[in-house]
PDB file of C-alpha atoms in Angstrom:
ATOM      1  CA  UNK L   8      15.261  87.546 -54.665  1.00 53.00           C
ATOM      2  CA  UNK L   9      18.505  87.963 -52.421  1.00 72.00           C
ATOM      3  CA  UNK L  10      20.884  85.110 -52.997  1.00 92.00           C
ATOM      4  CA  UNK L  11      23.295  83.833 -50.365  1.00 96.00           C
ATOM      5  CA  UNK L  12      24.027  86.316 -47.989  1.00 96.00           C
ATOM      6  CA  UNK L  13      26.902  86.877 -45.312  1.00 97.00           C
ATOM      7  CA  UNK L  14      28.155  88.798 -42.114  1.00 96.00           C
ATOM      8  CA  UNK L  15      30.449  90.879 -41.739  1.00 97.00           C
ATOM      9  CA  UNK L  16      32.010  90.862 -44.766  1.00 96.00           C
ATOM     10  CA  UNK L  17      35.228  91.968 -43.114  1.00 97.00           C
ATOM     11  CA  UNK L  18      36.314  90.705 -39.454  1.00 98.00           C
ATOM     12  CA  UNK L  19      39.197  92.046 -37.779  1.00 98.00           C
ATOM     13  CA  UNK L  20      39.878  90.404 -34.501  1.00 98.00           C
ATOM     14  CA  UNK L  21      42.833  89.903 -32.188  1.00 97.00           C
ATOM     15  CA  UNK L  22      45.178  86.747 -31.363  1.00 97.00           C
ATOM     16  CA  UNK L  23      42.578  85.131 -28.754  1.00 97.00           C
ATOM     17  CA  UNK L  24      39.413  85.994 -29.218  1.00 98.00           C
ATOM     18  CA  UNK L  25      36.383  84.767 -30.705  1.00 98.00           C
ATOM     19  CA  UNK L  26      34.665  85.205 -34.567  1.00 98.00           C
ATOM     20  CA  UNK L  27      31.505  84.466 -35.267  1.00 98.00           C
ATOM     21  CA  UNK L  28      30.275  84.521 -39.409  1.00 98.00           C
ATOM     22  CA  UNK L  29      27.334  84.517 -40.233  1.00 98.00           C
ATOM     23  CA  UNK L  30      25.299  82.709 -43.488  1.00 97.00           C
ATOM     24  CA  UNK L  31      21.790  83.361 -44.742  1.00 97.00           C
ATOM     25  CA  UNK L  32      21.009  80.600 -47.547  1.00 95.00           C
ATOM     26  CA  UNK L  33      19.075  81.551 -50.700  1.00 94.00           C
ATOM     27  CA  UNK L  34      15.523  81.768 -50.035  1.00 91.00           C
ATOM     28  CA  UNK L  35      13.958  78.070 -50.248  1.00 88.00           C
ATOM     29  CA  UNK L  36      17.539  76.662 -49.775  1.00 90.00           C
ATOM     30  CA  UNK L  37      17.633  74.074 -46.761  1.00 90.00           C
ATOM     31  CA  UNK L  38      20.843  72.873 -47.032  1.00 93.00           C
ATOM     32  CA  UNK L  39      23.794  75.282 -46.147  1.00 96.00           C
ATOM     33  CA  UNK L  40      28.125  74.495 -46.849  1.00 96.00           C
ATOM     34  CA  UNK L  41      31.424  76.576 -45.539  1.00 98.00           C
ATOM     35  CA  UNK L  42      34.255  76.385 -47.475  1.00 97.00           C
ATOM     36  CA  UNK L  43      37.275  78.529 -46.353  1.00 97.00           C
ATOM     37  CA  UNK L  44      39.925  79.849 -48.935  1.00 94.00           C
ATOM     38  CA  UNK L  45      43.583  80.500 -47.891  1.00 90.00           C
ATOM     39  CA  UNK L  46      45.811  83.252 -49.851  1.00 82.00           C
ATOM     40  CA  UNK L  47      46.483  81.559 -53.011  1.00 79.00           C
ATOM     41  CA  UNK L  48      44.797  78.584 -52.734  1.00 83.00           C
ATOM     42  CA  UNK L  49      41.390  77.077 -53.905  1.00 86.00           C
ATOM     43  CA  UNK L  50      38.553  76.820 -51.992  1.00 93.00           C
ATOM     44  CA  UNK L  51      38.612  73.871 -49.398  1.00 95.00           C
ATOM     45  CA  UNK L  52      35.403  72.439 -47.810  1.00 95.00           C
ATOM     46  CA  UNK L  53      34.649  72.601 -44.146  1.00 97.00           C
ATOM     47  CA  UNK L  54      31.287  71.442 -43.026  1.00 97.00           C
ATOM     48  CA  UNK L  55      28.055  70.294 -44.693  1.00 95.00           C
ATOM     49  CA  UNK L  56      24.808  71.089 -42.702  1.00 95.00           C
ATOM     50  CA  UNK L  57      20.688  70.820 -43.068  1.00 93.00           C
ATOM     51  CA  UNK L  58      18.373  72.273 -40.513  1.00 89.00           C
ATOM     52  CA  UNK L  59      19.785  71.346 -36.938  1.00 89.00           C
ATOM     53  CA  UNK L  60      21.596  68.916 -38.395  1.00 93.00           C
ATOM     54  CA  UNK L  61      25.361  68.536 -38.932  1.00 95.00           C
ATOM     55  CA  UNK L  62      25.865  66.524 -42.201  1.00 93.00           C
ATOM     56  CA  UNK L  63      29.495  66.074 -43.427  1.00 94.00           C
ATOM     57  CA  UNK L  64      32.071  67.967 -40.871  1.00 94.00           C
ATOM     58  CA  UNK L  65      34.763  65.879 -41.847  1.00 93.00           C
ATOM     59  CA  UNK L  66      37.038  69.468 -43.092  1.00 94.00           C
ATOM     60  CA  UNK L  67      36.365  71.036 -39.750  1.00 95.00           C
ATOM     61  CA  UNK L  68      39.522  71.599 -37.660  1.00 93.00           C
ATOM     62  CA  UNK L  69      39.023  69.578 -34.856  1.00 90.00           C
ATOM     63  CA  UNK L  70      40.021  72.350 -32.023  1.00 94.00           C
ATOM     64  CA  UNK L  71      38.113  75.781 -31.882  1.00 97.00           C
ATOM     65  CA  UNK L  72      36.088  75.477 -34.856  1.00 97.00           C
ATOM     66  CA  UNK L  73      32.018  74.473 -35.095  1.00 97.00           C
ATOM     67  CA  UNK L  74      29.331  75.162 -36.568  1.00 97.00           C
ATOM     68  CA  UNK L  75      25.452  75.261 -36.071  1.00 96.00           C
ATOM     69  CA  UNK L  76      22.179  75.595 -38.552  1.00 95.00           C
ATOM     70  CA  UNK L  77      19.354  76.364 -36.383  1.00 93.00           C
ATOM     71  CA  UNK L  78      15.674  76.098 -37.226  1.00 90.00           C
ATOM     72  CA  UNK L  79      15.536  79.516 -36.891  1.00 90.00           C
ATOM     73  CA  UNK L  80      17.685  82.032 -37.822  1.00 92.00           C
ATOM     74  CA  UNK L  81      21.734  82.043 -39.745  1.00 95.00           C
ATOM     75  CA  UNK L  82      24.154  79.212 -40.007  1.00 97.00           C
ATOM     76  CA  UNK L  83      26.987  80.410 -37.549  1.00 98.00           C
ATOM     77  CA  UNK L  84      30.422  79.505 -37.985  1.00 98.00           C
ATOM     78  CA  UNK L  85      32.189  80.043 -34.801  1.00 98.00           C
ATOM     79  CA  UNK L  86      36.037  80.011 -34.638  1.00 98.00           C
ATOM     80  CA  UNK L  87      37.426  80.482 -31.044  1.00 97.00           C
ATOM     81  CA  UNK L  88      40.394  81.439 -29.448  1.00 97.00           C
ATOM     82  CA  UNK L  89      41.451  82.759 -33.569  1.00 97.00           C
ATOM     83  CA  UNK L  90      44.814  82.515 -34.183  1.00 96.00           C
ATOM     84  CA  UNK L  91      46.834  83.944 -37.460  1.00 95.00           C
ATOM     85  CA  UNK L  92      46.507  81.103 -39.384  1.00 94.00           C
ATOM     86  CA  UNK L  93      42.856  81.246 -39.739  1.00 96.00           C
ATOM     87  CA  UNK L  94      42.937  84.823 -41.573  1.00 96.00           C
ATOM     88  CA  UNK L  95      41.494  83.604 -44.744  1.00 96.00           C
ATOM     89  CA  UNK L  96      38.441  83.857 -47.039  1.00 96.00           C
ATOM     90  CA  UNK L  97      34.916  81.869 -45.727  1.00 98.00           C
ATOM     91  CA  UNK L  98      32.443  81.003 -48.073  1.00 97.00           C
ATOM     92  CA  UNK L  99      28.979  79.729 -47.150  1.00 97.00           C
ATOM     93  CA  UNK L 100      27.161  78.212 -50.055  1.00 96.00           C
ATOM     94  CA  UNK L 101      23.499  76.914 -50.318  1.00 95.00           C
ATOM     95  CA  UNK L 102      21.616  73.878 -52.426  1.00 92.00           C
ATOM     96  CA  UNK L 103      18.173  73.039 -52.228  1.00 87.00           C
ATOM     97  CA  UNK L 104      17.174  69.628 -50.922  1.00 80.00           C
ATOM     98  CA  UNK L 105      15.615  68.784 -54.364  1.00 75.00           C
ATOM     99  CA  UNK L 106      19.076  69.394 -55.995  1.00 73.00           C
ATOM    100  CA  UNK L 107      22.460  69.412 -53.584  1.00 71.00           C
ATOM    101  CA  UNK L 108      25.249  68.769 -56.301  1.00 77.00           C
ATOM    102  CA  UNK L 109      24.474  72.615 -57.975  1.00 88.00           C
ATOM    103  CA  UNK L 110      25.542  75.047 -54.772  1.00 92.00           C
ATOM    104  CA  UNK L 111      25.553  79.038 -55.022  1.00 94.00           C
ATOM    105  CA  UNK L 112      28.028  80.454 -53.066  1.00 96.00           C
ATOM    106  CA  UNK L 113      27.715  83.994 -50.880  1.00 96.00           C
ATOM    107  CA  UNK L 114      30.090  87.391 -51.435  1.00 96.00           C
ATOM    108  CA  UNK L 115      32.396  85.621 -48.296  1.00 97.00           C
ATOM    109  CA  UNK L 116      33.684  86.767 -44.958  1.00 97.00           C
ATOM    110  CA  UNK L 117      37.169  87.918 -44.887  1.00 96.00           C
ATOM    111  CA  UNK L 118      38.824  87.574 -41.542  1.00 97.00           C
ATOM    112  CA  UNK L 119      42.007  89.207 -40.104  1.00 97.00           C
ATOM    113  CA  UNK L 120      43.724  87.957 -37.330  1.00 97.00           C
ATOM    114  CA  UNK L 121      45.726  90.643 -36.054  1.00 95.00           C
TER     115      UNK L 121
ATOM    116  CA  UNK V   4      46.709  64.959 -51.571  1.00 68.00           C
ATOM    117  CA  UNK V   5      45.329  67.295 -54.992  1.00 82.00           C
ATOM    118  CA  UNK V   6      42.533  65.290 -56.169  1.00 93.00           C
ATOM    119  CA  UNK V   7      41.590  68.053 -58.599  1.00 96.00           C
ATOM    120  CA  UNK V   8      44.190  70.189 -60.364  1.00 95.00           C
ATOM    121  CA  UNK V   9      44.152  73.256 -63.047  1.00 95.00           C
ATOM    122  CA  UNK V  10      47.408  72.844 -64.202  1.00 90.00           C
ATOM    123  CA  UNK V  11      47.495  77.061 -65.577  1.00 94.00           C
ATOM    124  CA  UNK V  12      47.611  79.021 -62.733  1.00 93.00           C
ATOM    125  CA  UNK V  13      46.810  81.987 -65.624  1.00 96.00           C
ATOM    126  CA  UNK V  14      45.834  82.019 -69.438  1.00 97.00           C
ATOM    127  CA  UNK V  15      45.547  85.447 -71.708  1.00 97.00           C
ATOM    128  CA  UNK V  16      43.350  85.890 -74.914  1.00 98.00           C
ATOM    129  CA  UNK V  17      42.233  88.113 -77.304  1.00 97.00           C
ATOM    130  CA  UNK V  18      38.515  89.166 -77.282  1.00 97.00           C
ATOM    131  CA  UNK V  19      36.551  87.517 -79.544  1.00 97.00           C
ATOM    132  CA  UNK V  20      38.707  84.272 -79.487  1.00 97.00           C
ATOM    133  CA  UNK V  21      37.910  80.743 -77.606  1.00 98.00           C
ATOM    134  CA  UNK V  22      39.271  80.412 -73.984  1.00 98.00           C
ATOM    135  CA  UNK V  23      40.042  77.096 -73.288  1.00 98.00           C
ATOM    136  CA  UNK V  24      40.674  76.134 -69.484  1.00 98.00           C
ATOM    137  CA  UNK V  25      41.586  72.989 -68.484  1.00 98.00           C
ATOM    138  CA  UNK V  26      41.008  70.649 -65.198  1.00 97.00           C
ATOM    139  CA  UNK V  27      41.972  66.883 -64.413  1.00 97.00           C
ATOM    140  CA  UNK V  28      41.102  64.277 -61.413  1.00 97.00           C
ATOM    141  CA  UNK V  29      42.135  61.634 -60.158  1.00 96.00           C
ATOM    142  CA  UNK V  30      38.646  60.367 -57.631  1.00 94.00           C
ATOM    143  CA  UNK V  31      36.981  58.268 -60.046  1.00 93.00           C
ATOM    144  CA  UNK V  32      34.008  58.811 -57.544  1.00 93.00           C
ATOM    145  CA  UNK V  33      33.680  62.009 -58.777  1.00 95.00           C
ATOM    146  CA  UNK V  34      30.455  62.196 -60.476  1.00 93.00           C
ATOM    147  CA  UNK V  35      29.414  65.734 -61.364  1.00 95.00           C
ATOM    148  CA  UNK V  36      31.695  68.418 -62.400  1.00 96.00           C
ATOM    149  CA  UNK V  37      31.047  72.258 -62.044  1.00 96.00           C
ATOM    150  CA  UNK V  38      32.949  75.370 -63.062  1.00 97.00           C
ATOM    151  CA  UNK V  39      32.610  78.899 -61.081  1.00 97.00           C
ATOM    152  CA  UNK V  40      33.582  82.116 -62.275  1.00 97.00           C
ATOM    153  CA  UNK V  41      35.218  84.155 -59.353  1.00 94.00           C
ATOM    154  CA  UNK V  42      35.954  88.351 -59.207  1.00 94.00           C
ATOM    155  CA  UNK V  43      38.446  89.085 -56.193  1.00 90.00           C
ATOM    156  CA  UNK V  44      36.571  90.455 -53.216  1.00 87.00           C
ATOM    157  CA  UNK V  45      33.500  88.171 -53.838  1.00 91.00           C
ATOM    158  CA  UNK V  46      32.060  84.640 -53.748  1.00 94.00           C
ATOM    159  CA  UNK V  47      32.106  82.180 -56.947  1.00 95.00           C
ATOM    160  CA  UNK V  48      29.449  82.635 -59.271  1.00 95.00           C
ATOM    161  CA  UNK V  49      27.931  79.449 -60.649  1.00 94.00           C
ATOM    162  CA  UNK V  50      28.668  78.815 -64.518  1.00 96.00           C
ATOM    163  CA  UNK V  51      27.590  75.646 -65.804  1.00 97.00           C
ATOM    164  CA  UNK V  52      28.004  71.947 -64.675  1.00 95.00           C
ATOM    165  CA  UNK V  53      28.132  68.367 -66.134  1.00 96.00           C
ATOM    166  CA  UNK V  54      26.712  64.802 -64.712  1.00 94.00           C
ATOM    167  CA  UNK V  55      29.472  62.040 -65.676  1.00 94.00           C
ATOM    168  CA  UNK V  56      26.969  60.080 -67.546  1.00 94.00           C
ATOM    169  CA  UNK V  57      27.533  63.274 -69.984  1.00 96.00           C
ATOM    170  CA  UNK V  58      30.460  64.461 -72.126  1.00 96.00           C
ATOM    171  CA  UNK V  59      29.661  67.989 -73.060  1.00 97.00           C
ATOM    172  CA  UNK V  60      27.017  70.331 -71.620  1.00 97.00           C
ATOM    173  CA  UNK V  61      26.549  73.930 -73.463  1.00 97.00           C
ATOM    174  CA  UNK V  62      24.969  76.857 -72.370  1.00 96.00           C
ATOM    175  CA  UNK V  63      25.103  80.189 -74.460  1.00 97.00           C
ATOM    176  CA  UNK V  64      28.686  80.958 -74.960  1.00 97.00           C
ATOM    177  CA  UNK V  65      30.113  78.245 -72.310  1.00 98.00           C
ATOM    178  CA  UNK V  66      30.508  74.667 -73.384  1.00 98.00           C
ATOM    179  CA  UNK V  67      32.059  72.013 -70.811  1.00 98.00           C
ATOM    180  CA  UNK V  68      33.677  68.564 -72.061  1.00 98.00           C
ATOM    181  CA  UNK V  69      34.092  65.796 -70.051  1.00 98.00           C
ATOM    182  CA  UNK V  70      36.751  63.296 -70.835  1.00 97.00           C
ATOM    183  CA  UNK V  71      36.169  60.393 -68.260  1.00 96.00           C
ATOM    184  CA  UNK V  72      38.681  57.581 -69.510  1.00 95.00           C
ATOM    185  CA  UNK V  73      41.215  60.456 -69.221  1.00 96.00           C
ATOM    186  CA  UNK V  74      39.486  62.425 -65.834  1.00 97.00           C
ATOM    187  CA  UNK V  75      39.707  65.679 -67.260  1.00 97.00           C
ATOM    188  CA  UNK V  76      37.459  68.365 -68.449  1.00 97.00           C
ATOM    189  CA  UNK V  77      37.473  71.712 -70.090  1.00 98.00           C
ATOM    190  CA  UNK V  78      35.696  74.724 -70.282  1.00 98.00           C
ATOM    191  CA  UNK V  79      35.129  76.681 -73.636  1.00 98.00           C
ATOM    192  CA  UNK V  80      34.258  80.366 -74.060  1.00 98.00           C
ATOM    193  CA  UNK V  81      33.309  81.818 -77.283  1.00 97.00           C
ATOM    194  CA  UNK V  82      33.666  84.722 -78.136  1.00 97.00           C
ATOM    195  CA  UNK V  83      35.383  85.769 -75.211  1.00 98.00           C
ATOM    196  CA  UNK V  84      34.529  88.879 -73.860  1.00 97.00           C
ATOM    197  CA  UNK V  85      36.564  91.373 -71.947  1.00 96.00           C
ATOM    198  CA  UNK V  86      34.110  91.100 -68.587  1.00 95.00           C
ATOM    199  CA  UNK V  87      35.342  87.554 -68.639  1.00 97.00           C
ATOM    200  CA  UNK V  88      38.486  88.058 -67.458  1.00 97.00           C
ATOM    201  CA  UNK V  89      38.022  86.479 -63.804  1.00 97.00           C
ATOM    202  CA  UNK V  90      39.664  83.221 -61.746  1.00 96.00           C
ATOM    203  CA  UNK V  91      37.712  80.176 -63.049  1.00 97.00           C
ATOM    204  CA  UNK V  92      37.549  76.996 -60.343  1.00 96.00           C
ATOM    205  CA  UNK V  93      36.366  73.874 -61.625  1.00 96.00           C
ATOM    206  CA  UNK V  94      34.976  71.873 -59.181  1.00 96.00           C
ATOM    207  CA  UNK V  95      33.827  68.174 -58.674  1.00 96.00           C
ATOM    208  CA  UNK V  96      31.705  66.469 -56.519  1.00 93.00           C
ATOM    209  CA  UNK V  97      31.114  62.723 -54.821  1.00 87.00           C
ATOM    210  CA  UNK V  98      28.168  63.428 -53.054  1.00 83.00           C
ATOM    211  CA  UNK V  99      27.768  66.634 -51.457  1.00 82.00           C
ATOM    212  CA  UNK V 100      30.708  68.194 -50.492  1.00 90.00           C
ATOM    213  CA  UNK V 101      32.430  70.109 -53.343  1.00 93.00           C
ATOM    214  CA  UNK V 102      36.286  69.705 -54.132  1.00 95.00           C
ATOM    215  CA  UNK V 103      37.725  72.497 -55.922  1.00 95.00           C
ATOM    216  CA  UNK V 104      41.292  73.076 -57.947  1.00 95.00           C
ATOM    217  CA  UNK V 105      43.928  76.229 -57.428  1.00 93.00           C
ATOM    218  CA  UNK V 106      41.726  78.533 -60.009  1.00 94.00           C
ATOM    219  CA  UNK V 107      43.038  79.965 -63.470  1.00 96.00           C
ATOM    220  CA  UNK V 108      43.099  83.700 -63.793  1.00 96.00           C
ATOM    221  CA  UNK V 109      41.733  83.905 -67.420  1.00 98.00           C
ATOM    222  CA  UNK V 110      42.375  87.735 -69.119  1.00 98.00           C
ATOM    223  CA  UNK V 111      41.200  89.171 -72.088  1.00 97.00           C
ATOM    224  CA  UNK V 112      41.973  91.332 -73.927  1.00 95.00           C
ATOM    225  CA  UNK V 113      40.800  94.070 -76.097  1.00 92.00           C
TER     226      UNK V 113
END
């Protein structure tokens, strides 16, 4: 039974351009969490979203960062226009609907803006 | 604004002893606590959790105390083991979203 699973696990991409990670929940899991982890900090919540539905996006930068849960397919978390401050750790995490405090996190996406 | 803080950015122990890491808040909305286990290069691993309407929660060799009138709570190892050695994040939650602390890098040795 996979668990949470991510892509790429390491993004290089220049001043300017876009990223695009990508989150596969833990089979059963409907509800699906990015969390993004600077050098030598803790882990610091982004946005909170169910099935076509944005929940909680209230740690989203407001410019050049969304996100999207389709009905079919990965949770995307799209960053545009990167610049060097967003090289950092992302985390997507799952819960089930039955249970949403207990979440299980994924191995991360570590992107380098160059 | 830190609303959840390990104060030990690192703690060392022998194998076989208790590791004792330490967290404190300050939301009093806070109402379930978790702590994750983290190796560099991947995600956090889930470890064990508490509801605030406990004050200890145990599983195998990981035991977590909850200390409400003081907002703090600790997580005990015994016997530590040297594949423990990892950054621990407690975490705490007021609904869904998750607010972590800075992480303790717990080592131990042989």
């Amino acid at each position: 039974n996979a668990g949470v699973m991510q892509n790429p696990r390491h993004l290089v991409r220049r001043r300017g351009q876009e990223a695009r990670l990508r989150c596969s929940p833990m089979k059963g899991h409907s509800h699906v969490y990015w969390y993004r982890q600077l050098p030598e900090e803790g882990l610091k919540f982004m946005v909170y979203l169910q099935k076509e539905n944005i929940i909680d996006e209230s740690g989203m930068p407001k410019e050049r960062f969304s996100a999207e849960f389709p009905k079919e397919g990965p949770s995307i978390l799209r960053i545009q226009q990167v610049v060097r401050g967003d090289s950092a750790a992302y985390f997507c995490a799952s819960s089930p609907a039955t249970s949403t405090d207990t979440q299980y996190f994924g191995p991360g996406t570590r992107l380098t803006v160059l | 604004d830190q609303q959840v803080k390990q104060n030990s950015p690192s703690l060392s122990v022998q194998e076989g002893r208790i590791s004792i890491l330490n967290c404190d808040y300050t939301n009093s909305m806070f109402d379930y606590f978790l702590w994750y286990k983290k190796y560099p290069a991947e995600g956090p691993t889930f470890l064990i959790s508490i509801s605030s309407i406990k004050d200890k929660n145990e599983d195998g060799r990981f035991t977590v105390f909850l200390n409400k009138s003081a907002k703090h709570l600790s997580l005990h190892i015994v016997p530590s083991q040297p594949g423990d050695s990892a950054v621990y994040f407690c975490a705490a939650s007021a609904g869904s979203r998750l607010t972590f602390g800075e992480g303790t890098q717990l080592t131990v040795n042989p």
